[in-house]
Every structure is written in C-alpha cells, then in structure tokens.
C-alpha cells in the first residue's frame, strides 16, 4: 500500500503506524522562489525520511501536508497567507488528538521557522495530555553541510528549490537580501517584519545555489529526521534531536 495517508484505505490502517505530519507555510520567498516552498520542503523531507524508515522496517505513514502556518513576519508581501501562532497551535493539537485514536507516534516535520513556537507549544500540550508526539525541523546544519547561513530564500532554499520545484524557480530574478545574521535582524523584524530589513524579502544570498547542493541538503535533513525520530528523545520543547548530532552542531 502507499505510504500516503490520503491514498490509504481504512482496513489497511492496522493501528499503531507512525504518522509523519509535514507542516509548511504559504509565504513570500523573494522574487525568485514560489510561495509554497516551505510546504514542498517539509513534504520532501518527510517522504525521504519515511522511505528510509520503511526500508528499516518501521511502519510509517505520511499525512497530507499543512500548507498554512504562522507567517506574520512576511505579511507585507503579496501572496502570504498566515493563520497565526494561536490557530496553528490549536490545529496541530486537534490533528493529533484525532489521529491519536488510531495512529502510533506522531511527528510534526516542520519546514518553517516561524511555526516553531506553535509547534513546540502544541507538542508540549499534547505530551501533557499523554500523546506520544514530537517534532523535527527541516534544518540543514551549515557547519556540516558547507552552506552559508541564510534563513529565507537564500542559497539553501534556492538550492532545495532547484531540486524540488525547478519549474517554479526564476533564477534571473534571484538577488541578495539582508546579509546580516538573523540574530542581528530579529529586533527590527519583530516590529516591522521582514520588509523592514529586506525590501525584496530575502534573508541571505541565493548566489551559488545549485541542484547538486539542494540534493545533498535534502538528504542531510531527511537523515537528521530519521536519526532524531529513531532516537526518540524529545527535549523540553518536544523537539526530537539526535544526541550525536547535537555534539556536532
Ligand atoms: Zn522558506
């Protein structure tokens, strides 16, 4: 049977299957990348992680991806559709309360950094209620992967787009945005959003991006999700981390 929940039939759900739930966003990704980028990445990472785990004998299903997240910081840019942190948290809680009646462990595979407070709060609440749930991030480890640190529509996401959604990339429109580290931009961004620090919506520099790098980043992230899920050691925020990789990072 398919590992996609949306294509499965009820009698095939034996109960106890692990459920990966990709969580994305619909938000501006600069002048050159599509708005659904985070959802595409979360789905792709979940699919590859599921493939690896199934090969290892883990019974795992992938839920339909959530294409809306908390993207208020991008609201100045057309196309952004945000449901905000509170609604996202409630939605994630209800999804696992429902799936928890038939599924085994549930894992949110999060593709958008702005979702983290809601994902973490939802997982904390669900774990308090007794659900076996955690979350993992689609986050490359730059030290290991050799990519520069860039947080939005820069080289990392452009490389991933070139492998996952090549028809939707406009390389001729790619341009650098804010180049300071995210930590230096956050206080201004909290007040004025991304537009106040980067008029083109990019945080980073897409130059140097390649499909080859995207493929490597994709498998690196999927590998991190697999090792974190198999280790199953949620931290205080419910995030699943591989202890070995924590040392490296
Ligand atoms: Zn993104």
mmCIF file of C-alpha atoms and ligand atoms in Angstrom:
data_model
loop_
_atom_site.group_PDB
_atom_site.id
_atom_site.type_symbol
_atom_site.label_atom_id
_atom_site.label_comp_id
_atom_site.label_asym_id
_atom_site.label_seq_id
_atom_site.Cartn_x
_atom_site.Cartn_y
_atom_site.Cartn_z
ATOM 1 C CA UNK A 1 0.000 0.000 0.000
ATOM 2 C CA UNK A 2 1.017 3.631 -0.384
ATOM 3 C CA UNK A 3 2.748 5.362 2.487
ATOM 4 C CA UNK A 4 0.472 8.347 1.883
ATOM 5 C CA UNK A 5 -2.406 8.511 4.325
ATOM 6 C CA UNK A 6 -4.575 10.244 1.739
ATOM 7 C CA UNK A 7 -4.279 7.213 -0.584
ATOM 8 C CA UNK A 8 -4.669 4.507 2.066
ATOM 9 C CA UNK A 9 -7.925 2.694 2.820
ATOM 10 C CA UNK A 10 -9.209 2.298 6.336
ATOM 11 C CA UNK A 11 -8.797 -1.514 6.577
ATOM 12 C CA UNK A 12 -5.097 -1.061 5.735
ATOM 13 C CA UNK A 13 -4.564 1.004 8.848
ATOM 14 C CA UNK A 14 -3.694 -1.704 11.307
ATOM 15 C CA UNK A 15 -3.284 0.763 14.101
ATOM 16 C CA UNK A 16 -0.081 1.883 15.649
ATOM 17 C CA UNK A 17 1.563 3.180 12.486
ATOM 18 C CA UNK A 18 3.885 6.119 12.973
ATOM 19 C CA UNK A 19 2.470 9.254 11.370
ATOM 20 C CA UNK A 20 4.656 11.999 9.904
ATOM 21 C CA UNK A 21 2.776 15.294 9.510
ATOM 22 C CA UNK A 22 4.569 17.836 7.279
ATOM 23 C CA UNK A 23 3.948 21.424 8.404
ATOM 24 C CA UNK A 24 4.695 24.215 5.943
ATOM 25 C CA UNK A 25 3.551 27.721 5.113
ATOM 26 C CA UNK A 26 2.309 29.884 2.280
ATOM 27 C CA UNK A 27 4.518 32.952 2.359
ATOM 28 C CA UNK A 28 6.647 35.134 0.139
ATOM 29 C CA UNK A 29 10.014 33.684 -0.800
ATOM 30 C CA UNK A 30 11.602 36.643 -2.524
ATOM 31 C CA UNK A 31 11.332 37.484 -6.214
ATOM 32 C CA UNK A 32 12.581 34.105 -7.432
ATOM 33 C CA UNK A 33 11.063 31.283 -5.326
ATOM 34 C CA UNK A 34 7.437 30.062 -5.059
ATOM 35 C CA UNK A 35 5.241 30.789 -2.050
ATOM 36 C CA UNK A 36 4.758 27.124 -1.221
ATOM 37 C CA UNK A 37 8.457 26.454 -0.735
ATOM 38 C CA UNK A 38 8.334 25.532 2.962
ATOM 39 C CA UNK A 39 5.499 23.082 2.374
ATOM 40 C CA UNK A 40 7.370 21.494 -0.536
ATOM 41 C CA UNK A 41 10.482 21.105 1.634
ATOM 42 C CA UNK A 42 8.589 19.645 4.614
ATOM 43 C CA UNK A 43 6.823 17.162 2.331
ATOM 44 C CA UNK A 44 10.021 16.142 0.564
ATOM 45 C CA UNK A 45 11.943 15.653 3.801
ATOM 46 C CA UNK A 46 9.063 13.636 5.300
ATOM 47 C CA UNK A 47 8.854 11.440 2.177
ATOM 48 C CA UNK A 48 12.536 10.653 2.090
ATOM 49 C CA UNK A 49 12.683 10.058 5.844
ATOM 50 C CA UNK A 50 9.683 7.731 5.558
ATOM 51 C CA UNK A 51 11.315 5.817 2.689
ATOM 52 C CA UNK A 52 14.424 5.213 4.781
ATOM 53 C CA UNK A 53 12.455 4.185 7.849
ATOM 54 C CA UNK A 54 10.207 1.838 5.872
ATOM 55 C CA UNK A 55 13.303 0.172 4.434
ATOM 56 C CA UNK A 56 14.379 -0.313 8.038
ATOM 57 C CA UNK A 57 11.107 -1.976 8.945
ATOM 58 C CA UNK A 58 9.318 0.974 10.548
ATOM 59 C CA UNK A 59 5.621 1.131 9.677
ATOM 60 C CA UNK A 60 5.186 4.802 8.808
ATOM 61 C CA UNK A 61 2.583 6.909 7.033
ATOM 62 C CA UNK A 62 2.715 10.492 5.773
ATOM 63 C CA UNK A 63 -0.273 12.703 6.480
ATOM 64 C CA UNK A 64 -1.374 15.388 3.995
ATOM 65 C CA UNK A 65 0.855 18.418 4.488
ATOM 66 C CA UNK A 66 -0.402 21.520 6.235
ATOM 67 C CA UNK A 67 0.155 24.325 3.729
ATOM 68 C CA UNK A 68 -0.604 27.218 6.110
ATOM 69 C CA UNK A 69 1.461 28.320 9.061
ATOM 70 C CA UNK A 70 2.431 31.336 11.134
ATOM 71 C CA UNK A 71 3.940 33.806 8.672
ATOM 72 C CA UNK A 72 3.035 37.191 10.136
ATOM 73 C CA UNK A 73 6.582 38.444 9.618
ATOM 74 C CA UNK A 74 6.026 38.160 5.844
ATOM 75 C CA UNK A 75 2.620 39.817 5.774
ATOM 76 C CA UNK A 76 3.847 42.929 3.948
ATOM 77 C CA UNK A 77 4.401 40.826 0.830
ATOM 78 C CA UNK A 78 1.608 39.800 -1.525
ATOM 79 C CA UNK A 79 0.724 36.130 -1.585
ATOM 80 C CA UNK A 80 1.426 35.486 2.084
ATOM 81 C CA UNK A 81 -1.407 33.601 3.809
ATOM 82 C CA UNK A 82 -0.860 33.175 7.550
ATOM 83 C CA UNK A 83 -3.111 31.596 10.167
ATOM 84 C CA UNK A 84 -1.024 32.863 13.087
ATOM 85 C CA UNK A 85 0.545 31.049 16.016
ATOM 86 C CA UNK A 86 -2.595 30.531 18.078
ATOM 87 C CA UNK A 87 -4.682 28.983 15.301
ATOM 88 C CA UNK A 88 -1.752 26.839 14.194
ATOM 89 C CA UNK A 89 -1.227 25.527 17.704
ATOM 90 C CA UNK A 90 -4.911 24.612 18.070
ATOM 91 C CA UNK A 91 -4.957 22.971 14.657
ATOM 92 C CA UNK A 92 -1.929 20.802 15.424
ATOM 93 C CA UNK A 93 -3.359 19.815 18.803
ATOM 94 C CA UNK A 94 -6.668 18.759 17.263
ATOM 95 C CA UNK A 95 -4.986 16.805 14.459
ATOM 96 C CA UNK A 96 -3.043 14.652 16.911
ATOM 97 C CA UNK A 97 -5.972 14.265 19.286
ATOM 98 C CA UNK A 98 -7.854 12.835 16.311
ATOM 99 C CA UNK A 99 -5.047 10.751 14.787
ATOM 100 C CA UNK A 100 -4.082 9.523 18.241
ATOM 101 C CA UNK A 101 -7.171 7.294 18.297
ATOM 102 C CA UNK A 102 -5.675 5.028 15.606
ATOM 103 C CA UNK A 103 -2.054 6.017 14.904
ATOM 104 C CA UNK A 104 1.066 5.353 16.902
ATOM 105 C CA UNK A 105 3.704 8.003 17.376
ATOM 106 C CA UNK A 106 3.024 11.286 15.606
ATOM 107 C CA UNK A 107 5.815 13.548 14.348
ATOM 108 C CA UNK A 108 5.419 17.071 13.008
ATOM 109 C CA UNK A 109 8.039 17.651 10.310
ATOM 110 C CA UNK A 110 8.297 21.427 10.327
ATOM 111 C CA UNK A 111 9.504 23.366 7.302
ATOM 112 C CA UNK A 112 9.075 26.960 8.510
ATOM 113 C CA UNK A 113 10.986 28.562 11.384
ATOM 114 C CA UNK A 114 8.124 30.958 12.177
ATOM 115 C CA UNK A 115 5.973 27.947 13.086
ATOM 116 C CA UNK A 116 8.297 26.786 15.851
ATOM 117 C CA UNK A 117 6.620 28.488 18.847
ATOM 118 C CA UNK A 118 3.242 26.992 17.850
ATOM 119 C CA UNK A 119 4.628 23.555 17.021
ATOM 120 C CA UNK A 120 6.543 23.405 20.300
ATOM 121 C CA UNK A 121 3.544 24.630 22.325
ATOM 122 C CA UNK A 122 1.236 22.115 20.638
ATOM 123 C CA UNK A 123 3.629 19.242 21.285
ATOM 124 C CA UNK A 124 4.105 20.261 24.912
ATOM 125 C CA UNK A 125 0.340 20.365 25.385
ATOM 126 C CA UNK A 126 -0.194 17.029 23.620
ATOM 127 C CA UNK A 127 2.559 15.312 25.572
ATOM 128 C CA UNK A 128 0.998 16.638 28.786
ATOM 129 C CA UNK A 129 -2.250 15.001 27.643
ATOM 130 C CA UNK A 130 -0.409 11.707 27.204
ATOM 131 C CA UNK A 131 0.071 11.622 23.429
ATOM 132 C CA UNK A 132 3.299 10.150 22.093
ATOM 133 C CA UNK A 133 4.269 13.043 19.851
ATOM 134 C CA UNK A 134 7.346 15.054 18.931
ATOM 135 C CA UNK A 135 8.578 17.395 16.226
ATOM 136 C CA UNK A 136 11.581 17.615 13.978
ATOM 137 C CA UNK A 137 12.905 20.553 11.974
ATOM 138 C CA UNK A 138 13.886 20.644 8.310
ATOM 139 C CA UNK A 139 17.045 22.496 9.199
ATOM 140 C CA UNK A 140 20.372 21.996 7.463
ATOM 141 C CA UNK A 141 23.404 22.083 9.719
ATOM 142 C CA UNK A 142 25.609 24.603 7.901
ATOM 143 C CA UNK A 143 28.762 23.605 9.743
ATOM 144 C CA UNK A 144 28.410 20.124 8.402
ATOM 145 C CA UNK A 145 26.822 20.822 5.051
ATOM 146 C CA UNK A 146 29.195 23.574 3.987
ATOM 147 C CA UNK A 147 26.423 26.010 3.059
ATOM 148 C CA UNK A 148 26.481 29.597 4.317
ATOM 149 C CA UNK A 149 23.978 30.562 6.999
ATOM 150 C CA UNK A 150 20.956 32.098 5.358
ATOM 151 C CA UNK A 151 17.472 31.964 6.715
ATOM 152 C CA UNK A 152 14.990 32.816 3.983
ATOM 153 C CA UNK A 153 15.042 32.401 0.209
ATOM 154 C CA UNK A 154 18.835 32.462 0.206
ATOM 155 C CA UNK A 155 21.273 29.885 -1.073
ATOM 156 C CA UNK A 156 19.936 26.965 0.974
ATOM 157 C CA UNK A 157 16.296 27.304 -0.047
ATOM 158 C CA UNK A 158 17.208 28.171 -3.624
ATOM 159 C CA UNK A 159 19.329 25.022 -3.884
ATOM 160 C CA UNK A 160 16.447 22.991 -2.463
ATOM 161 C CA UNK A 161 14.026 24.643 -4.898
ATOM 162 C CA UNK A 162 16.273 23.749 -7.832
ATOM 163 C CA UNK A 163 15.908 20.073 -6.951
ATOM 164 C CA UNK A 164 12.301 20.048 -5.671
ATOM 165 C CA UNK A 165 10.475 22.668 -7.738
ATOM 166 C CA UNK A 166 12.783 23.627 -10.625
ATOM 167 C CA UNK A 167 9.940 24.779 -12.878
ATOM 168 C CA UNK A 168 8.867 27.343 -10.273
ATOM 169 C CA UNK A 169 12.299 28.972 -9.779
ATOM 170 C CA UNK A 170 13.178 32.198 -11.583
ATOM 171 C CA UNK A 171 16.991 32.325 -11.400
ATOM 172 C CA UNK A 172 17.014 35.523 -13.490
ATOM 173 C CA UNK A 173 15.182 37.311 -10.666
ATOM 174 C CA UNK A 174 17.340 35.985 -7.829
ATOM 175 C CA UNK A 175 19.055 38.689 -5.820
ATOM 176 C CA UNK A 176 20.643 39.031 -2.396
ATOM 177 C CA UNK A 177 18.664 40.436 0.503
ATOM 178 C CA UNK A 178 19.694 41.226 4.077
ATOM 179 C CA UNK A 179 23.080 39.675 4.723
ATOM 180 C CA UNK A 180 23.446 40.217 8.469
ATOM 181 C CA UNK A 181 22.979 37.195 10.747
ATOM 182 C CA UNK A 182 19.378 36.602 11.798
ATOM 183 C CA UNK A 183 20.260 37.435 15.411
ATOM 184 C CA UNK A 184 21.215 40.968 14.327
ATOM 185 C CA UNK A 185 17.931 41.463 12.451
ATOM 186 C CA UNK A 186 15.427 39.992 14.880
ATOM 187 C CA UNK A 187 14.684 43.073 16.993
ATOM 188 C CA UNK A 188 13.827 45.163 13.903
ATOM 189 C CA UNK A 189 11.909 42.272 12.354
ATOM 190 C CA UNK A 190 9.740 41.875 15.450
ATOM 191 C CA UNK A 191 8.486 45.431 14.959
ATOM 192 C CA UNK A 192 8.427 45.890 11.199
ATOM 193 C CA UNK A 193 8.520 42.347 9.822
ATOM 194 C CA UNK A 194 10.853 41.065 7.125
ATOM 195 C CA UNK A 195 10.064 44.067 4.885
ATOM 196 C CA UNK A 196 11.733 46.403 7.390
ATOM 197 C CA UNK A 197 15.103 44.676 6.995
ATOM 198 C CA UNK A 198 14.866 43.340 3.444
ATOM 199 C CA UNK A 199 12.766 45.122 0.790
ATOM 200 C CA UNK A 200 12.949 42.092 -1.524
ATOM 201 C CA UNK A 201 12.007 39.630 1.228
ATOM 202 C CA UNK A 202 15.251 37.658 1.046
ATOM 203 C CA UNK A 203 17.376 36.978 4.125
ATOM 204 C CA UNK A 204 20.625 35.719 2.669
ATOM 205 C CA UNK A 205 22.098 35.444 -0.812
ATOM 206 C CA UNK A 206 20.886 32.926 -3.393
ATOM 207 C CA UNK A 207 24.047 33.143 -5.474
ATOM 208 C CA UNK A 208 25.976 29.890 -5.679
ATOM 209 C CA UNK A 209 22.847 27.779 -5.274
ATOM 210 C CA UNK A 210 22.760 24.534 -7.245
ATOM 211 C CA UNK A 211 20.578 21.472 -7.651
ATOM 212 C CA UNK A 212 23.512 19.326 -6.559
ATOM 213 C CA UNK A 213 23.760 21.217 -3.278
ATOM 214 C CA UNK A 214 19.981 21.003 -2.912
ATOM 215 C CA UNK A 215 20.058 17.233 -3.232
ATOM 216 C CA UNK A 216 22.766 16.954 -0.599
ATOM 217 C CA UNK A 217 20.904 19.289 1.776
ATOM 218 C CA UNK A 218 17.675 17.380 1.255
ATOM 219 C CA UNK A 219 19.171 14.021 2.159
ATOM 220 C CA UNK A 220 21.075 15.548 5.051
ATOM 221 C CA UNK A 221 17.843 16.931 6.507
ATOM 222 C CA UNK A 222 15.993 13.662 5.897
ATOM 223 C CA UNK A 223 18.835 11.790 7.595
ATOM 224 C CA UNK A 224 18.589 14.117 10.589
ATOM 225 C CA UNK A 225 14.853 13.481 10.824
ATOM 226 C CA UNK A 226 15.345 9.713 10.648
ATOM 227 C CA UNK A 227 18.042 9.635 13.323
ATOM 228 C CA UNK A 228 16.090 12.023 15.566
ATOM 229 C CA UNK A 229 12.873 10.032 15.229
ATOM 230 C CA UNK A 230 14.581 6.706 15.831
ATOM 231 C CA UNK A 231 16.414 8.106 18.886
ATOM 232 C CA UNK A 232 13.050 9.430 20.206
ATOM 233 C CA UNK A 233 14.319 11.720 22.924
ATOM 234 C CA UNK A 234 12.059 14.803 22.904
ATOM 235 C CA UNK A 235 13.612 17.801 24.639
ATOM 236 C CA UNK A 236 11.669 20.253 26.831
ATOM 237 C CA UNK A 237 10.109 21.768 23.691
ATOM 238 C CA UNK A 238 9.137 18.363 22.338
ATOM 239 C CA UNK A 239 11.788 18.601 19.640
ATOM 240 C CA UNK A 240 13.357 15.326 18.608
ATOM 241 C CA UNK A 241 17.132 15.611 18.446
ATOM 242 C CA UNK A 242 19.824 13.088 17.740
ATOM 243 C CA UNK A 243 22.252 13.339 20.634
ATOM 244 C CA UNK A 244 25.217 12.600 18.356
ATOM 245 C CA UNK A 245 24.314 15.475 16.042
ATOM 246 C CA UNK A 246 23.849 17.875 18.951
ATOM 247 C CA UNK A 247 27.539 17.433 19.698
ATOM 248 C CA UNK A 248 28.465 18.109 16.077
ATOM 249 C CA UNK A 249 26.203 21.178 15.790
HETATM 250 ZN ZN1 LIG B 1 11.122 29.025 3.428
#
